[in-house]
Tab-separated table of C-alpha atoms and ligand atoms in Angstrom:
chain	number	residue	atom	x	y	z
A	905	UNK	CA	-103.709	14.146	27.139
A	906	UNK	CA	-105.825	12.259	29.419
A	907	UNK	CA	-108.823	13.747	30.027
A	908	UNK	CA	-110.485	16.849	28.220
A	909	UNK	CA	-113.239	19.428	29.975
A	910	UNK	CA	-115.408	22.242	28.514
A	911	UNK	CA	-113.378	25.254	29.494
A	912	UNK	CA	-116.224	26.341	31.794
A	913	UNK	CA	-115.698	23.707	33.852
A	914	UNK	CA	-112.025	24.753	34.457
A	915	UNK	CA	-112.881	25.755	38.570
A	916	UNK	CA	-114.216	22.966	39.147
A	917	UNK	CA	-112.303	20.018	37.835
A	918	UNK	CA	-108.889	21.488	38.551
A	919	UNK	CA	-108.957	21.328	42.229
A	920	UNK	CA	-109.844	17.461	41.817
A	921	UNK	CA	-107.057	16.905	39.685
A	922	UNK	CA	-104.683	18.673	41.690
A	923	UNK	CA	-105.805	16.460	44.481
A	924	UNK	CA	-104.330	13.325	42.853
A	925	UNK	CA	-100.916	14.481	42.151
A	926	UNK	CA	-97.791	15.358	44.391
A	927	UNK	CA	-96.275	17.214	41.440
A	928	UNK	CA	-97.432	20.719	39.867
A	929	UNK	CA	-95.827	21.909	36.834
A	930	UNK	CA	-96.484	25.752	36.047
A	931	UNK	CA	-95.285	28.960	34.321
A	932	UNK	CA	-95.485	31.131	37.588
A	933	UNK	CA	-95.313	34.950	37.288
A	934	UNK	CA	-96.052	35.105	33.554
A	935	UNK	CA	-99.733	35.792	33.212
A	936	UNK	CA	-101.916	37.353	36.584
A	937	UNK	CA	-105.093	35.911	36.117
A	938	UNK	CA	-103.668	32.170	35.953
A	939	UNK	CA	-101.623	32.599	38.410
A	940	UNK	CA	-104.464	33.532	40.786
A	941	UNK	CA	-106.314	30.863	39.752
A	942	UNK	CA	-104.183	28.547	40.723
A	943	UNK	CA	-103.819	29.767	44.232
A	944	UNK	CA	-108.024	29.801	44.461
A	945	UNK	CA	-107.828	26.439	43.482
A	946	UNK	CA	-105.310	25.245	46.204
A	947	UNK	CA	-106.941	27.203	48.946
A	948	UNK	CA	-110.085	25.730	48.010
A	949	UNK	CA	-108.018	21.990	48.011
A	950	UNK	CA	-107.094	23.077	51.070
A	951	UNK	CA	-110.196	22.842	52.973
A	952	UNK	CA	-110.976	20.061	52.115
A	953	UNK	CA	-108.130	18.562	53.651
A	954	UNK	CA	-110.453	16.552	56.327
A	955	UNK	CA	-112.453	15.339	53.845
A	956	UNK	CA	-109.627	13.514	52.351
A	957	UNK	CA	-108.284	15.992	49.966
A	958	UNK	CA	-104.471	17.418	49.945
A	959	UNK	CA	-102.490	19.511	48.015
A	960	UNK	CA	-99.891	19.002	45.860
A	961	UNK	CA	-96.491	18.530	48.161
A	962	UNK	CA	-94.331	19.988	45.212
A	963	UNK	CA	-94.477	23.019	43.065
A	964	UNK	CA	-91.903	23.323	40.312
A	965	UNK	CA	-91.089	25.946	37.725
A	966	UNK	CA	-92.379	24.543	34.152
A	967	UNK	CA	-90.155	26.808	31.278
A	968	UNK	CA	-86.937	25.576	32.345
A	969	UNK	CA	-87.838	22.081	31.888
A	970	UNK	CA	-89.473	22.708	28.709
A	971	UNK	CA	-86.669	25.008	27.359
A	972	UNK	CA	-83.911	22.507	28.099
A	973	UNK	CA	-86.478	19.932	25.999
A	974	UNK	CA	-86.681	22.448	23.674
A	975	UNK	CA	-82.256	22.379	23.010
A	976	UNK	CA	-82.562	19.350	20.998
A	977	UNK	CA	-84.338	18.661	17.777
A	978	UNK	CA	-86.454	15.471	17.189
A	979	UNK	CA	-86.322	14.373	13.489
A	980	UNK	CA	-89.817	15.945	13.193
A	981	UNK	CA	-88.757	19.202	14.198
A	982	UNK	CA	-85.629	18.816	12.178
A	983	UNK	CA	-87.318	17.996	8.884
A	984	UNK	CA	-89.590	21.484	9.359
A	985	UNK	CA	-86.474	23.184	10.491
A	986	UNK	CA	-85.011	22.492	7.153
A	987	UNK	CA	-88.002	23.645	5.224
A	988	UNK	CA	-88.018	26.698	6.669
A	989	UNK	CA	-84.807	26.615	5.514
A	990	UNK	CA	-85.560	25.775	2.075
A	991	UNK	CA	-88.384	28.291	1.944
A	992	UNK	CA	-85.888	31.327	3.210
A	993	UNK	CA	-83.015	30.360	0.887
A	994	UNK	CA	-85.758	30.653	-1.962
A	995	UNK	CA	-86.940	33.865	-1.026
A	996	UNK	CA	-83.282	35.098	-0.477
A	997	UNK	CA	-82.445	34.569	-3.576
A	998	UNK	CA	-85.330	35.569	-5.164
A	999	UNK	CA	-84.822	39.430	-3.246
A	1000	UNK	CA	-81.139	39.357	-4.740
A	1001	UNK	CA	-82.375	39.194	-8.027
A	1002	UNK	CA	-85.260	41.831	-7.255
A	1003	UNK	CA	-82.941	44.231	-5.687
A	1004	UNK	CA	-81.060	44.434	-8.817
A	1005	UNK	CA	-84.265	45.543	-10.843
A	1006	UNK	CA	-85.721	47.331	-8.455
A	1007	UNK	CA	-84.449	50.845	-6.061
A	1008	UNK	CA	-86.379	50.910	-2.963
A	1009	UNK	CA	-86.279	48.695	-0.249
A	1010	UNK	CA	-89.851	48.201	0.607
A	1011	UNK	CA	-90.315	46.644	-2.925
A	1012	UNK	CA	-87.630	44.537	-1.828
A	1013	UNK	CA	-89.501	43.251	1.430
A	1014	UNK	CA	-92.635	42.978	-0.681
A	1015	UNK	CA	-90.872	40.449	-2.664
A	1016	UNK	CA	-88.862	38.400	0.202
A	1017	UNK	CA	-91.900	38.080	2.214
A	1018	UNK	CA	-94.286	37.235	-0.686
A	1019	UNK	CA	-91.589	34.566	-1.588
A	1020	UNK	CA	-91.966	32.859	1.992
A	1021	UNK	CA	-96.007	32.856	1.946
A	1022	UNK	CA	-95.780	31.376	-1.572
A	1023	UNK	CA	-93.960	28.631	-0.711
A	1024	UNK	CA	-95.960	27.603	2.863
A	1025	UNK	CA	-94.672	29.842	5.299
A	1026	UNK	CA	-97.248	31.002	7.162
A	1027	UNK	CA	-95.216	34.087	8.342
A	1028	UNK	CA	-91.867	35.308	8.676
A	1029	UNK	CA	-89.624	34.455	11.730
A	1030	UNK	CA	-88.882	37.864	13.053
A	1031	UNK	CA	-89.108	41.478	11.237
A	1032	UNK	CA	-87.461	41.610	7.895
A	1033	UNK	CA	-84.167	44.084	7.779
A	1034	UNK	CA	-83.711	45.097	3.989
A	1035	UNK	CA	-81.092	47.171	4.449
A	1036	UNK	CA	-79.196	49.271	1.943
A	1037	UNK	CA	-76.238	51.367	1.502
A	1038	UNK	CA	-75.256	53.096	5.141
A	1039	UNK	CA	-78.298	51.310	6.835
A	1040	UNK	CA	-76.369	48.117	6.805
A	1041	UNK	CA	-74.388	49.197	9.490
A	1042	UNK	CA	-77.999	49.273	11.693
A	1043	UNK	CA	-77.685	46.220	13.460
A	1044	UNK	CA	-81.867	46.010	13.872
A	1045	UNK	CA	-82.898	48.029	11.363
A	1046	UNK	CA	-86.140	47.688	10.782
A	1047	UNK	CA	-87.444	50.929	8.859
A	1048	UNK	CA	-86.976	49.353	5.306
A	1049	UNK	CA	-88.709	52.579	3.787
A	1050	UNK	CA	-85.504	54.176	1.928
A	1051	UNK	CA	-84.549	54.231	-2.134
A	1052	UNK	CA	-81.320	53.171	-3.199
A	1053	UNK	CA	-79.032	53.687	-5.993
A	1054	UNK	CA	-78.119	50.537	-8.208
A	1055	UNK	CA	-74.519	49.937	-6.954
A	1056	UNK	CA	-74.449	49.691	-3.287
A	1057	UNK	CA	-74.393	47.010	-0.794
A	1058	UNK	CA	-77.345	45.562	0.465
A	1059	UNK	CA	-77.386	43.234	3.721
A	1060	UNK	CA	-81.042	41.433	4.191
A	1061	UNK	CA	-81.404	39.833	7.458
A	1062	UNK	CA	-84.699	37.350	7.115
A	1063	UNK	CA	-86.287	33.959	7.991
A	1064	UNK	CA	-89.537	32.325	7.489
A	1065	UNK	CA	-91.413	30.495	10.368
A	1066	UNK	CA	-92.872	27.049	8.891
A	1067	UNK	CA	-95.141	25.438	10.595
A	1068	UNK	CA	-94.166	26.791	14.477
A	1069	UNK	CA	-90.051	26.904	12.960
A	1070	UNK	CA	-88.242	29.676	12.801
A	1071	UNK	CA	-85.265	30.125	10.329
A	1072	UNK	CA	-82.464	33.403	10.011
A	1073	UNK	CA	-80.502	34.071	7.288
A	1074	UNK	CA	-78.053	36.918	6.353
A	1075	UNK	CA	-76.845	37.588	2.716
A	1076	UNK	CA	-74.712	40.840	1.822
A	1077	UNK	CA	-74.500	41.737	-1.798
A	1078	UNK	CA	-73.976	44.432	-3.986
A	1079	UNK	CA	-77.155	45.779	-5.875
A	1080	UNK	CA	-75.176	46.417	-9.162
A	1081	UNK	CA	-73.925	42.943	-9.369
A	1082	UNK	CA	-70.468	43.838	-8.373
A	1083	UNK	CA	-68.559	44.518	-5.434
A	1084	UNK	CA	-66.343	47.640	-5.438
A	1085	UNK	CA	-62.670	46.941	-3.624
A	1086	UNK	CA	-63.395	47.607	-0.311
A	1087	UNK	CA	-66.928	45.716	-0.132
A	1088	UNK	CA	-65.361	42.751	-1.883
A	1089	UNK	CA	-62.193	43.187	0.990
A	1090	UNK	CA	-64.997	43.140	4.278
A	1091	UNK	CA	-67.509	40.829	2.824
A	1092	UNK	CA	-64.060	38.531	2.503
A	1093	UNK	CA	-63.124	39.026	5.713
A	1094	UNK	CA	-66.346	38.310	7.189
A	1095	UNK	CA	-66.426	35.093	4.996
A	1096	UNK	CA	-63.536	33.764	6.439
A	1097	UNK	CA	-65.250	34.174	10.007
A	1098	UNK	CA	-67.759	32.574	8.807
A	1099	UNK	CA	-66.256	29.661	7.690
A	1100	UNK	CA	-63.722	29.293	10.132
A	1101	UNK	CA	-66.259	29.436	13.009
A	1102	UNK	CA	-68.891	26.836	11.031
A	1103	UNK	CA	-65.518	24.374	11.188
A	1104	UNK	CA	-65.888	24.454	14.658
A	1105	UNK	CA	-69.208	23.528	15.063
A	1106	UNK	CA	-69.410	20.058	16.351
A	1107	UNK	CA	-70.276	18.329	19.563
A	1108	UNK	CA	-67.770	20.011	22.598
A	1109	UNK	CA	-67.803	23.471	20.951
A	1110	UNK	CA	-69.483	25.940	23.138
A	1111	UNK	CA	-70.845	29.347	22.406
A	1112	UNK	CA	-68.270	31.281	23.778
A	1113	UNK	CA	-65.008	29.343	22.087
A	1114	UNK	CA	-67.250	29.939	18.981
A	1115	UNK	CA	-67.472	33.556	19.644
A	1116	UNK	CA	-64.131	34.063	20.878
A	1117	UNK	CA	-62.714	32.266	17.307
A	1118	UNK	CA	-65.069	34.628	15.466
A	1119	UNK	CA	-63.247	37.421	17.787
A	1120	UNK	CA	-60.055	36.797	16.595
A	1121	UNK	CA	-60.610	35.697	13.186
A	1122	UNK	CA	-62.142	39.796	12.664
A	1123	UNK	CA	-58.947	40.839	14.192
A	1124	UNK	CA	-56.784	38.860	12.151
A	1125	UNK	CA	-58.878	40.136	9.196
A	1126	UNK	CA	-59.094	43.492	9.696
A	1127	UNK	CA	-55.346	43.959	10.544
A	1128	UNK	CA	-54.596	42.499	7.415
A	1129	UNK	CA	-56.637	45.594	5.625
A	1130	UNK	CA	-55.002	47.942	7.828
A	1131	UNK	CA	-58.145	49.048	9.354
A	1132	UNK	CA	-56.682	47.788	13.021
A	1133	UNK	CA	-52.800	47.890	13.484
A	1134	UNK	CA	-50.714	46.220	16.404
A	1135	UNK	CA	-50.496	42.831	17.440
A	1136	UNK	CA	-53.582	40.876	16.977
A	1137	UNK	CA	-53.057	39.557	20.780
A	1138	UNK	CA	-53.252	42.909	22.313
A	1139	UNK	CA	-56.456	43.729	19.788
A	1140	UNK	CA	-58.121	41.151	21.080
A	1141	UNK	CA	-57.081	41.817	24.531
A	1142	UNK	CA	-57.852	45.557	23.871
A	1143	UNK	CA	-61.539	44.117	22.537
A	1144	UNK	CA	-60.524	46.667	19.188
A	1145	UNK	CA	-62.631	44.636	17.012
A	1146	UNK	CA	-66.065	45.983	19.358
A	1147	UNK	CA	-65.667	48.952	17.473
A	1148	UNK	CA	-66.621	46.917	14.541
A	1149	UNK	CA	-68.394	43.725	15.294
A	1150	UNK	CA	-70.363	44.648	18.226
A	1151	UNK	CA	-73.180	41.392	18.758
A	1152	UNK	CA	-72.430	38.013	19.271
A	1153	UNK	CA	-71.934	34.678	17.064
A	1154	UNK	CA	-75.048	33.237	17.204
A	1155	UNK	CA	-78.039	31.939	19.445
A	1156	UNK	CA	-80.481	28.664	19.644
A	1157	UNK	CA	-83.467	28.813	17.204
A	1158	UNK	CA	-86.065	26.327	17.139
A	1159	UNK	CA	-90.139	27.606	17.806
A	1160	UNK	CA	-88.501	31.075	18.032
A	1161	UNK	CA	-85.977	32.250	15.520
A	1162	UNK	CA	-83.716	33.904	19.313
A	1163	UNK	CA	-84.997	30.004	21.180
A	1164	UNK	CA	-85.492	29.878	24.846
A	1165	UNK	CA	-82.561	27.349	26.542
A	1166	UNK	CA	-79.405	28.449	28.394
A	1167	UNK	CA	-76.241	29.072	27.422
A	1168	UNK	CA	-74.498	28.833	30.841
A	1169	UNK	CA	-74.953	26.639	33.306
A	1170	UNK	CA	-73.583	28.996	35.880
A	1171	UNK	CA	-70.643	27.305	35.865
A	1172	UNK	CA	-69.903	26.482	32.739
A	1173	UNK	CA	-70.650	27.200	29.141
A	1174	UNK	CA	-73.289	24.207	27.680
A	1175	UNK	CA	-70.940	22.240	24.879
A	1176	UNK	CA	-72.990	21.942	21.606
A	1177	UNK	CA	-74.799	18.683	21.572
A	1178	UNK	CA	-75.800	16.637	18.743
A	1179	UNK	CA	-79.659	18.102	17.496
A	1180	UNK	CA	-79.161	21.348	18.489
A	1181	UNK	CA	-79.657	24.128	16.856
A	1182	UNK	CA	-77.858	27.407	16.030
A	1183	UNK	CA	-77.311	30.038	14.282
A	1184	UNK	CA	-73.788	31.337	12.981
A	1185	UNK	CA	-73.725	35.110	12.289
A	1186	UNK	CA	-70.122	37.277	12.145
A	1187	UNK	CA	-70.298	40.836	10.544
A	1188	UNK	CA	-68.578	43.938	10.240
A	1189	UNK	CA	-69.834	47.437	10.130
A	1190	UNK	CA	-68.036	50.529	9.646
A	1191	UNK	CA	-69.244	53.443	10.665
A	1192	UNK	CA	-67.823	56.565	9.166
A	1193	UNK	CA	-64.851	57.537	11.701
A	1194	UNK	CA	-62.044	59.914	10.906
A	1195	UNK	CA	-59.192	57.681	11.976
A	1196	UNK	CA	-60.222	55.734	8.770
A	1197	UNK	CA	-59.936	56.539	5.039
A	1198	UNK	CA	-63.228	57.266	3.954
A	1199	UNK	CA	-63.366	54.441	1.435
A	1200	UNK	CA	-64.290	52.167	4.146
A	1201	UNK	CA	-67.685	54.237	5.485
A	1202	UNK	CA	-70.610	52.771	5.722
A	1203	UNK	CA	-69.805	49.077	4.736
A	1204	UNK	CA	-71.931	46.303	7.114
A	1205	UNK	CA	-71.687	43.405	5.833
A	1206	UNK	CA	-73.591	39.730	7.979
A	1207	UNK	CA	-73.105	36.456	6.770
A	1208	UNK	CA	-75.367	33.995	8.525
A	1209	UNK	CA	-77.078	30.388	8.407
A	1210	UNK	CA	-78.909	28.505	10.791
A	1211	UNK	CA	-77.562	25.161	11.361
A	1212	UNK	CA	-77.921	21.930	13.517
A	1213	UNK	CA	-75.210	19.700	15.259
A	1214	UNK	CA	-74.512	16.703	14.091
A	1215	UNK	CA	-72.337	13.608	15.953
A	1216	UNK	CA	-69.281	14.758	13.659
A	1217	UNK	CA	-69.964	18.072	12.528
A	1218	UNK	CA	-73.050	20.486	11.598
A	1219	UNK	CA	-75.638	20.045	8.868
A	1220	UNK	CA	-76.474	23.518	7.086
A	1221	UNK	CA	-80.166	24.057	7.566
A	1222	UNK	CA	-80.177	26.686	5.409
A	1223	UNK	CA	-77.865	25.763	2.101
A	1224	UNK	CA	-77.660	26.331	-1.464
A	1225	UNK	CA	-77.254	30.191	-1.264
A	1226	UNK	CA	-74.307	32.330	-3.687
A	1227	UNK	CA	-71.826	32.660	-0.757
A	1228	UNK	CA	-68.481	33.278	-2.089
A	1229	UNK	CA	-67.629	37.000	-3.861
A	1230	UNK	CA	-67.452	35.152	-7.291
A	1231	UNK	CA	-70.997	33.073	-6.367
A	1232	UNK	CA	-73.033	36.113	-5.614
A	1233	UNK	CA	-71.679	37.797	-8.478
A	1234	UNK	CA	-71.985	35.206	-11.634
A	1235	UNK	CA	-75.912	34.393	-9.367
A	1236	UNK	CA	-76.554	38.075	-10.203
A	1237	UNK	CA	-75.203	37.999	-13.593
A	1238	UNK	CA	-77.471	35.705	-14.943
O	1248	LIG	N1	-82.320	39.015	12.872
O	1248	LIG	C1	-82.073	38.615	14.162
O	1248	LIG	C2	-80.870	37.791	14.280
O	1248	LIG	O1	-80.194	37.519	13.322
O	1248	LIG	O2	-80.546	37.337	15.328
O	1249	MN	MN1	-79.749	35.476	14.030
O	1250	MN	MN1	-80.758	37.070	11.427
């Protein structure tokens, strides 16, 4: 910053500064009263054109620009990125263990969210979900007011913000400490997704290759477990996973846990870049249907860490969680 007013001088200085550049920068169309501001304080500019004044010659839309700066990380940003990070993973695990103990999921929330402001977060990213049994198939569920018996699954979807950073995370787990057959079959198949998609993410990838792999890693997946049969070309084609994985892979976070930025050029998809940032997300959620044996009902299961590119690779900004079936169950264990 150059120069600093009292705000009550705002009408009057900002016609003279406009008069000394041939470049605005502003938000147009997102708040009224600014934007008619601005317009008093060009007409007034403009007549005082024979005095000497003139307007600026170019007007230029200022979110884009900052959006696009807002793609890529500076080490800064990074290093607060990966304490939110740290923060989140602590408070995940911390709910696992509480969820265990505990049979209602607003104690559960109590105890994530405490976790986060204990450890410097000065709020959380985006609304908790603390979802349990069938409400894991809710992709925003929000309610997190039910009870819960000790031995179903439990999907929280959470992140804290740290200083202006958002993080998201996803664990799934089983509230007795043990996955039954058919949890411990989807959470493995959404695993795989998961890991198969986070070897892709390096410089070149693009959001859509990412979610097309995570399309056809489901398919493979779920074909294996019999819950979609034919080939797994014609179930993609077909789109037969939609029935059961219904969002996308993932989306830029940064000062907001869903970041502004494009994904699309209009022409093209944007390739990752190194210090950007992402999140990775594949799930599965089965509603109850009658073309399915009714041991599969009501099983949603997320896996899901934010990460950043790197000039190889990807650097988990949100590690050190149980992940595998035989992690989350010896974390709950002990
Ligand atoms: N909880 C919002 C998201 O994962 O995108
Ligand atoms: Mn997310
Ligand atoms: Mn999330």
């Amino acid at each position: 910053m150059n120069q600093a007013f009292e705000l009550n001088e705002l009408d009057k200085q900002m016609p003279n500064i406009f008069a000394q550049c041939d470049t605005l920068y502003f938000d147009f169309g997102e708040n009224n009263e600014l934007d008619q501001k601005l317009f008093t304080w060009i007409k007034q500019l403009k007549k005082q054109n024979r005095i000497g004044k003139r307007v600026p010659e170019k007007l230029h839309f200022l979110a884009p620009i900052v959006a696009q700066m807002r793609l890529y990380k500076d080490s800064i940003e990074k290093s607060l990125m990966r304490e939110a990070g740290r923060i989140s993973v602590l408070a995940h695990k911390t709910a696992m263990k509480y969820a265990q103990q505990h049979n209602h999921e607003a104690q559960v929330t109590a105890k994530l969210e405490y976790t986060m402001h204990q450890h410097g977060s000065e709020r959380t990213a985006f609304g908790s979900i603390v979802a349990s049994g069938a409400n894991t198939c809710t992709l925003h569920y929000r309610e997190n007011n039910q009870s819960y018996n000790n031995n179903v699954l439990m999907l929280i979807d959470a992140g804290a913000e740290y200083q202006g950073y958002a993080s998201d995370i996803t664990t799934t787990f089983p509230t007795g400490g043990v996955f039954n057959e058919e949890q411990k079959a989807i959470y493995q198949a959404v695993l795989n997704t998961h890991n198969a998609v986070l070897e892709q993410c390096k410089p070149g990838a693009d959001f859509d290759s990412l979610h097309a792999l995570s399309c056809r890693q489901i398919c493979i997946e779920l074909r294996k477990l019999g819950i979609l049969q034919g080939e797994v070309e014609d179930l993609i084609t077909n789109k037969a996973y939609q029935r059961y994985y219904m969002h996308r892979i993932g989306h830029w976070i940064g000062c907001d846990v869903h970041d502004v930025g494009n994904y699309h050029d209009g022409n093209a998809w944007l390739p990752l870049q190194k210090d950007m940032a992402l999140t990775v997300e594949p799930g599965i959620y089965i509603f109850p249907n009658k073309d399915l044996d009714e041991k599969w009902w009501d099983i949603g299961v997320r896996i899901e860490d934010s990460i950043l590119i790197t000039e190889k690779g990807y650097e988990n900004l949100t590690p050190g969680l149980p992940r595998t079936v035989e992690e989350i169950e010896s974390f709950l264990a002990t």
